[in-house]
XYZ file of C-alpha atoms in Angstrom:
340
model
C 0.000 0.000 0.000
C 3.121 2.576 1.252
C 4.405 1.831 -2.480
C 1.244 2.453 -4.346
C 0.868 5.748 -2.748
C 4.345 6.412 -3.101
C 3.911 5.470 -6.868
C 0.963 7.604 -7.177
C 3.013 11.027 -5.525
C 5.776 10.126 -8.174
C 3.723 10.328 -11.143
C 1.752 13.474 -9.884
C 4.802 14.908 -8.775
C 6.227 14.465 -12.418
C 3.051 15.881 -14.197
C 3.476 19.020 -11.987
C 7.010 19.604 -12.956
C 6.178 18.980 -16.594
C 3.095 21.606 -16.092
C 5.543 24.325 -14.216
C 7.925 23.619 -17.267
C 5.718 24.767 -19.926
C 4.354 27.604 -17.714
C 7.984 28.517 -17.564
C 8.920 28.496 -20.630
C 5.693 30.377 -22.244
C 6.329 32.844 -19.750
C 9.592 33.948 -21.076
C 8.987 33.273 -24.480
C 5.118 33.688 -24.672
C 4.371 34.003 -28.415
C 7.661 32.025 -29.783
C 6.694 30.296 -32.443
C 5.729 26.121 -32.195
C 8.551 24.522 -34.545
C 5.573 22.677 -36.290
C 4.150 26.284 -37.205
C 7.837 27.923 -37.964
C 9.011 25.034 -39.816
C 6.700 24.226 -42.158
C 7.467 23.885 -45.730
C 5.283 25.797 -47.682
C 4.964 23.564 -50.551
C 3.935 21.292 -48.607
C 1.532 23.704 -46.395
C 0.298 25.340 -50.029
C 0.206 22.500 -52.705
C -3.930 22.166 -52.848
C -3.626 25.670 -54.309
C -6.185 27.256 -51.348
C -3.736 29.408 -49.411
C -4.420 33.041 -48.447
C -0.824 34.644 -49.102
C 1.016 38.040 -47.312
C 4.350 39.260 -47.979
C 6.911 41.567 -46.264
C 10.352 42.174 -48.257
C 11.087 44.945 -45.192
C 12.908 43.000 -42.281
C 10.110 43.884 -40.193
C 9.198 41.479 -37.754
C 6.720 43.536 -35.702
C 3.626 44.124 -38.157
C 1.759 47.511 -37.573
C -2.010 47.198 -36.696
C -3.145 47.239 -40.197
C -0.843 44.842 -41.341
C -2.159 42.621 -38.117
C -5.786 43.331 -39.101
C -4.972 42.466 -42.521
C -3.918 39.104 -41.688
C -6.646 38.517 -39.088
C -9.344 39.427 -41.193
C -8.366 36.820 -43.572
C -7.742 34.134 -41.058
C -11.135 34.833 -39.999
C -12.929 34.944 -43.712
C -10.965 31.846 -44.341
C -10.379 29.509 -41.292
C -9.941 26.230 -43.100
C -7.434 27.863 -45.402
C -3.987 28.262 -44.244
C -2.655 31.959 -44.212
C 0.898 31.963 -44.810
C 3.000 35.411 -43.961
C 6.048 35.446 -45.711
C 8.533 37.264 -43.821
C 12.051 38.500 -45.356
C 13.317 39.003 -41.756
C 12.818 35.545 -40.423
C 15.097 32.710 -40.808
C 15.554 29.575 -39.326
C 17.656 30.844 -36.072
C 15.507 33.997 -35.831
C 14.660 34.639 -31.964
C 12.498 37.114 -30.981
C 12.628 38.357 -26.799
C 9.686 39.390 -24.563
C 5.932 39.184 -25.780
C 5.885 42.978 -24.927
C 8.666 44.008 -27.526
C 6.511 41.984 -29.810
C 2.338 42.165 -29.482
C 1.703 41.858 -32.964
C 3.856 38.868 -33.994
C 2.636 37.741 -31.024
C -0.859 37.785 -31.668
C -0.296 36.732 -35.070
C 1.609 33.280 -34.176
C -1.033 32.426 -31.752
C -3.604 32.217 -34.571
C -4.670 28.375 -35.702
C -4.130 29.008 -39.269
C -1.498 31.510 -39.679
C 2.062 30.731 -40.475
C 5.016 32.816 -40.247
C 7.330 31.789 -43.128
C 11.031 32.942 -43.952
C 10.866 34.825 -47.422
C 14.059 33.214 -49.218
C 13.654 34.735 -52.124
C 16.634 33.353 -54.149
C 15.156 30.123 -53.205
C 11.735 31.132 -54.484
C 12.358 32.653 -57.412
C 14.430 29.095 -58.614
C 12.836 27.739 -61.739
C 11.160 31.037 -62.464
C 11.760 33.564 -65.280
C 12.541 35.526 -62.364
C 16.074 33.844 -61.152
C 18.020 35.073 -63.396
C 17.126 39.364 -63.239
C 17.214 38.455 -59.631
C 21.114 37.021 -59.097
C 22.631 39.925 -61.562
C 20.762 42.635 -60.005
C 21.862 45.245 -57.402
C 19.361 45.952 -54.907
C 21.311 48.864 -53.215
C 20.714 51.002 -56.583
C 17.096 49.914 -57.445
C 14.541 53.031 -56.695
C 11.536 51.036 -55.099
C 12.806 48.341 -54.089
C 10.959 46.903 -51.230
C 8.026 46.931 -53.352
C 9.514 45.667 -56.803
C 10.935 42.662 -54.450
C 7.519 42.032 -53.257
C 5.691 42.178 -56.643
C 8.214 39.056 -57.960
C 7.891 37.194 -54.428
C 4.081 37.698 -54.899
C 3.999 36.086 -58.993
C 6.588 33.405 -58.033
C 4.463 32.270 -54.612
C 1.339 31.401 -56.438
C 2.647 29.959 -59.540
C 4.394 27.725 -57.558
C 1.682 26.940 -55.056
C -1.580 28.811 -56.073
C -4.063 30.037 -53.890
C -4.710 33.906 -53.207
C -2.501 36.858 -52.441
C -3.212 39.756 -50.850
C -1.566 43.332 -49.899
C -0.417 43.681 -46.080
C -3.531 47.091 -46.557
C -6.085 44.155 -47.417
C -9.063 43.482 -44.830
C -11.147 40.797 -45.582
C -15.061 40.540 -45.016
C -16.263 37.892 -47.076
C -14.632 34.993 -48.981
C -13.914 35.658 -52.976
C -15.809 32.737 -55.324
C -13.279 32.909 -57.689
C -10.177 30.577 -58.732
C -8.227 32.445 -61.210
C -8.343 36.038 -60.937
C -7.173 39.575 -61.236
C -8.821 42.483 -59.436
C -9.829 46.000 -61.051
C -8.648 48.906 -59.977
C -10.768 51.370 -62.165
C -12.299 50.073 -66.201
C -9.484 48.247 -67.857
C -6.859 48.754 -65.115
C -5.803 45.940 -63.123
C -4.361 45.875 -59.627
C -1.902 43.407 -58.556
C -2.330 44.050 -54.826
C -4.963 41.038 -54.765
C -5.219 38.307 -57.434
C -5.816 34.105 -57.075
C -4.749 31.840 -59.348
C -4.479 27.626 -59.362
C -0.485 26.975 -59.290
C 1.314 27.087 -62.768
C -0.569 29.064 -64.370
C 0.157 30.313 -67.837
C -0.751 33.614 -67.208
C 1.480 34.251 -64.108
C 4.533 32.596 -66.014
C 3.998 35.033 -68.781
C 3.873 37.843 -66.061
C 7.064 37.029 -64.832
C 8.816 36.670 -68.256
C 7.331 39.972 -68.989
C 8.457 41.282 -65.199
C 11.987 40.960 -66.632
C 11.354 41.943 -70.246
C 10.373 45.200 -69.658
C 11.891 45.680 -66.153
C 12.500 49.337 -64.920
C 12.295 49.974 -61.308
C 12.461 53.421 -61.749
C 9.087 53.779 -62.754
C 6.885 53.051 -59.650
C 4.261 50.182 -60.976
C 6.183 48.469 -63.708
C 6.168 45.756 -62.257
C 2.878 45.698 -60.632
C -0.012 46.970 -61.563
C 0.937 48.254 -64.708
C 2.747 45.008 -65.690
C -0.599 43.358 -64.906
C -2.911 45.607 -66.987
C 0.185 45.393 -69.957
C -0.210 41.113 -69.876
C -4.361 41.443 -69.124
C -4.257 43.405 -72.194
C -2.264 41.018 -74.368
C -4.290 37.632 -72.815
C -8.021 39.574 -72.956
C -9.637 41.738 -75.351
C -11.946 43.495 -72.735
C -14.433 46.217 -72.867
C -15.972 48.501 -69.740
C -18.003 47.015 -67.156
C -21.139 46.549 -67.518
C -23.107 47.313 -64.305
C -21.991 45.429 -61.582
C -20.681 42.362 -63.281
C -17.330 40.551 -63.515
C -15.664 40.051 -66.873
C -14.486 36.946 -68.040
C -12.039 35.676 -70.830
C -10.689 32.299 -71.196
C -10.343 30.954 -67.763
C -9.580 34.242 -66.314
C -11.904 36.605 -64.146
C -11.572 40.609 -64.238
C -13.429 41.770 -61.515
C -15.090 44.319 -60.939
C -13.470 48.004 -58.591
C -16.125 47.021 -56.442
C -14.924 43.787 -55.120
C -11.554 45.344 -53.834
C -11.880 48.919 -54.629
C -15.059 50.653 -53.695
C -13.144 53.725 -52.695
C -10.776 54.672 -55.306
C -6.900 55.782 -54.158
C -8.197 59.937 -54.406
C -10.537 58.838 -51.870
C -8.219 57.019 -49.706
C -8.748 59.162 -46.185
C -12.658 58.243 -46.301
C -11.198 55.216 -44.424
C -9.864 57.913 -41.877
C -13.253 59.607 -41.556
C -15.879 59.602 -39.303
C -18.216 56.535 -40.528
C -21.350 57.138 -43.276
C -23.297 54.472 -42.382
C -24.785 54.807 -45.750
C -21.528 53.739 -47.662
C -22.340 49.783 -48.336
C -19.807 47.281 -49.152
C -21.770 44.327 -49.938
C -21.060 44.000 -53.399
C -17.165 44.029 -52.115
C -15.136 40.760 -51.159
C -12.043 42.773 -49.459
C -11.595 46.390 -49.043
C -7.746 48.192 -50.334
C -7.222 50.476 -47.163
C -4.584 52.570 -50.077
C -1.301 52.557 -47.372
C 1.121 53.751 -50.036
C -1.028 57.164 -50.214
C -0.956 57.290 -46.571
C 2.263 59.809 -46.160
C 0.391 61.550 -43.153
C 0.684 58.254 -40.766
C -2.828 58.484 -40.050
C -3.502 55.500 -37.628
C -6.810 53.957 -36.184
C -7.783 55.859 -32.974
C -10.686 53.800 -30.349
C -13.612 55.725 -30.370
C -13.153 57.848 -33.246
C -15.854 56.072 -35.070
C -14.112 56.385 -38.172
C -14.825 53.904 -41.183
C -11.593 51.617 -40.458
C -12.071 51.512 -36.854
C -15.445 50.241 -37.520
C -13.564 47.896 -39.464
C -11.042 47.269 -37.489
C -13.696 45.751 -34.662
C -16.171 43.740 -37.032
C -13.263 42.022 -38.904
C -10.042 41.907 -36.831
C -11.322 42.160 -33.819
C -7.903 40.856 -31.794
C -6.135 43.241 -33.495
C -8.301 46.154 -32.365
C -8.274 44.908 -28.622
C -4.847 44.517 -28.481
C -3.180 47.338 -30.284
C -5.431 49.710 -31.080
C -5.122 53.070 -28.936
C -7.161 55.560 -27.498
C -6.973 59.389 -28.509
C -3.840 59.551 -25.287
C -1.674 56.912 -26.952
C -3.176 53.875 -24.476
C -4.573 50.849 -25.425
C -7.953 51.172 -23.470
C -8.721 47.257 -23.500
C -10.549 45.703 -21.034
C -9.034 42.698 -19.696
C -10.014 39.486 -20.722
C -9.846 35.680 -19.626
C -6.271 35.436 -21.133
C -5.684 38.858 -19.666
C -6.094 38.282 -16.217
């Protein structure tokens, strides 16, 4: 009987030091992430062509709350998708120190289907029209670089692996029906800040052969949204919209400003506004919040009651609890279970 007992103690003894282990070591690295999530291959994470994709060619590591809402939103719109973040400044020894330096990676990695991914991109761009402009060229002299980088990350991801990407400025609110893709920005202009296509597609090949064709980095767009309206012009002979519809050629969907862009890039601070309830995005599968034009560093106040902070609590709502502040710079959350 004194050895049963003492048996018993043993094993609860051992469970306990396992539990004040873990405690310990989430403690001091709370929001590290789980080597199953960090080391995932992403052909093997994307290869049923369904991912929702982000990119960041900065070596960033802390997102800013629209980036984080961004990413959210999508999670949300999507939960049996996997959202992959490719990150240029993770690698495989990256380590990251308190959960305070870092809320918004940290709120990010916690998320079931959201994966932080290194952004090789010598590695990605292998076997892609792409490799070779990318091994001769300088980056140091190349105006616009950050973006340019991201525009051939973003055409080599999903030919390789398919699915949809999506600009870091991107909040979701409803799921897009379509498979292959590109998204209006006005009648007969494409964007290239969102587009889906299954992996190897013709189209995206052609994009990148054009990419280095006619590469020129000092004009801002060449290789993004203008490159896509120059090969949507050469695959599609495409008139004006029609209403409210899509347009289709081949196997490829144009679709319509409203889906993405409902406010146009003049328009841009609307978002920054106090909210007109009567503005309705229901014909809309995303909304472009227009970052680039955002050179005043207006931010998302609580309580304002501006359009994205409305936003910002219907579709990212962990985002908005966490890191969204009040008009004197504090983040007026309330404390919740995980809080406490």
């Amino acid at each position: 009987m004194l050895k049963e007992l003492q048996f018993s103690l043993s094993i609860t003894l051992l469970f306990a030091c396992g539990f004040l282990y873990q405690f310990l070591l989430r403690s001091s690295c709370f929001f590290c992430l789980t080597p199953f999530k960090f080391q995932q291959d992403p052909e093997a994470l994307l290869s049923h062509g369904r991912g929702i994709v982000f990119v960041e060619t900065s070596e960033r590591l802390e997102p800013p709350p629209l980036v984080c809402c961004a990413v959210e939103s999508a999670a949300r719109v999507y939960p049996e998708q996997p959202v992959a973040f490719f990150m240029k400044g993770l690698n495989s020894s990256t380590q990251l120190p308190s959960n305070s330096s870092y809320p918004a990676f940290s709120l990010l990695s916690a998320l079931d289907n959201v994966f932080l991914l290194p952004l090789d991109m010598k590695k990605l761009l292998e076997d892609t029209p792409l490799y070779s402009w990318y091994i001769r060229i300088n980056a140091s002299t190349q105006a616009y670089w950050l973006h340019v980088s991201s525009d051939a990350s973003r055409l080599a991801i999903i030919w390789k692996y398919g699915g949809v990407y999506m600009d870091t400025d991107i909040i979701s609110i409803r799921p897009i029906p379509k498979e292959n893709f590109l998204a209006a920005q006005s009648s007969r202009y494409s964007s290239n800040g969102v587009f889906g296509f299954l992996p190897h597609h013709p189209f995206l090949w052609g994009c990148m052969e054009n990419f280095v064709e006619h590469y020129n980095s000092r004009i801002w767009g060449n290789q993004g949204p203008i490159l896509m309206t120059r090969m949507l012009r050469l695959w599609c002979k495409l008139g004006d919209f029609q209403g409210l519809s899509d347009l289709r050629c081949l196997n490829l969907s144009f679709l319509h400003p409203q889906r993405f862009y409902p406010i146009s890039f003049r328009e841009w601070r609307r978002y920054y506004e106090v909210w007109d309830r009567d503005l309705s995005f229901n014909d809309s599968y995303a909304l472009h919040l227009w970052n680039y034009m955002n050179k005043e560093g207006r931010t998302v106040v609580r309580g304002s009651n501006t359009l994205v902070e409305n936003l910002f609590r219907e579709y990212c709502p962990r985002t908005y609890r966490d890191l969204i502040q009040g008009p004197e710079g504090l983040v007026t959350r309330k404390l919740g279970p995980g809080n406490k």
